[in-house]
XYZ file of C-alpha atoms in Angstrom:
91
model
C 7.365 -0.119 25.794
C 10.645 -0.276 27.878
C 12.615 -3.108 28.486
C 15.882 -2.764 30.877
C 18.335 -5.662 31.577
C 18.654 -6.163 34.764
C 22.452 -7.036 34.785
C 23.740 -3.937 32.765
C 20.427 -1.511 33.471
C 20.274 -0.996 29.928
C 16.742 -0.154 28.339
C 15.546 -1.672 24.994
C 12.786 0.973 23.664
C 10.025 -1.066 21.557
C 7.768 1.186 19.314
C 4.254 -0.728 17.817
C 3.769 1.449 14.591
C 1.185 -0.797 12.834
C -0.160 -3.303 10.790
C 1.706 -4.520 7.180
C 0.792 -7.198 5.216
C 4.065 -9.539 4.297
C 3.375 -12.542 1.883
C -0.303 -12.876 2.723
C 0.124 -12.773 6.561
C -1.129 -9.688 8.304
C 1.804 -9.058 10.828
C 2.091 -6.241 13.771
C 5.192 -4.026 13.083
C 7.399 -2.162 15.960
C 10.446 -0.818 15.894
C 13.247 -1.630 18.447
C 15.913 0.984 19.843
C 18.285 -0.925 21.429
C 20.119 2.119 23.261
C 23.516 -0.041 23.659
C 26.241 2.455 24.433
C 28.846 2.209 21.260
C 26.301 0.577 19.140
C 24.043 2.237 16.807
C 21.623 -0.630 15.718
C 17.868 -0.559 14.640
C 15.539 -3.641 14.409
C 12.256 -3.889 13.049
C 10.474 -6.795 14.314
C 7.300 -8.058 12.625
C 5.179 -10.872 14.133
C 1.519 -12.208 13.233
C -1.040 -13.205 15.961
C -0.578 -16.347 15.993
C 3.343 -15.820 16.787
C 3.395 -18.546 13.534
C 5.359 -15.843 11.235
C 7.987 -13.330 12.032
C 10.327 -11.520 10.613
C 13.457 -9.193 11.957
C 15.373 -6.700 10.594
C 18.936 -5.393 11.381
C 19.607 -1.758 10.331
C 23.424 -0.627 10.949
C 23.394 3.458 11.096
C 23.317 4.959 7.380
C 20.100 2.710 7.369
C 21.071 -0.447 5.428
C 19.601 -3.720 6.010
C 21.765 -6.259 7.814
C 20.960 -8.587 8.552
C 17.067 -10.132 7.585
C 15.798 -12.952 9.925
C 12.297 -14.379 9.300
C 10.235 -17.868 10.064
C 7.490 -18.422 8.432
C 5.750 -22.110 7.345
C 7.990 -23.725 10.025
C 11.510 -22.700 8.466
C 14.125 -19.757 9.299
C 15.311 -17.821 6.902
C 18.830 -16.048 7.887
C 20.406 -13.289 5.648
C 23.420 -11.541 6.269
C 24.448 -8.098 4.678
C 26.745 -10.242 2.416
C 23.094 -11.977 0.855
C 24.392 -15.207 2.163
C 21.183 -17.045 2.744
C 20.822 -19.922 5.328
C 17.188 -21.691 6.240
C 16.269 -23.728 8.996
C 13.704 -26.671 9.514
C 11.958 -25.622 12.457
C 9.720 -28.929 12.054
């Protein structure tokens, strides 16, 4: 699937590659392309059906995670390359 923003006419590519299994929850997996000019980003993103659970990924370019994002049980989880951890109380 493409996505294109309307002000800049950029597209976001979004790949669904399958199903994985995080912590118990079954959870569809894609892959996101960005395609910003000067900016060579990856994201996974990883939600279950409910849209109760997700989890995102930042990859910079050698591959390395970072930046981890998830919410699951009604908290956010936020992890920056530096393993700083912050959570959330989405409640």
């Amino acid at each position: 699937m493409d996505i294109a923003n309307p002000q800049t006419g950029e597209i976001t590519s979004k790949e669904i590659v399958g199903i994985e299994t995080v912590d118990g929850v079954e959870m569809c997996k894609s892959f996101i392309d960005p395609n910003t000019d000067g900016v060579d980003l990856k994201m996974t993103y990883m939600f279950s059906e409910d849209g109760e659970t997700v989890e995102w990924m930042y990859y910079d370019a050698n591959g390395n995670i970072i930046s981890h994002i998830s919410v699951k049980d009604g908290t956010m989880t936020m992890t920056d390359m530096a393993c700083n951890v912050n959570s959330y109380d989405l409640t």
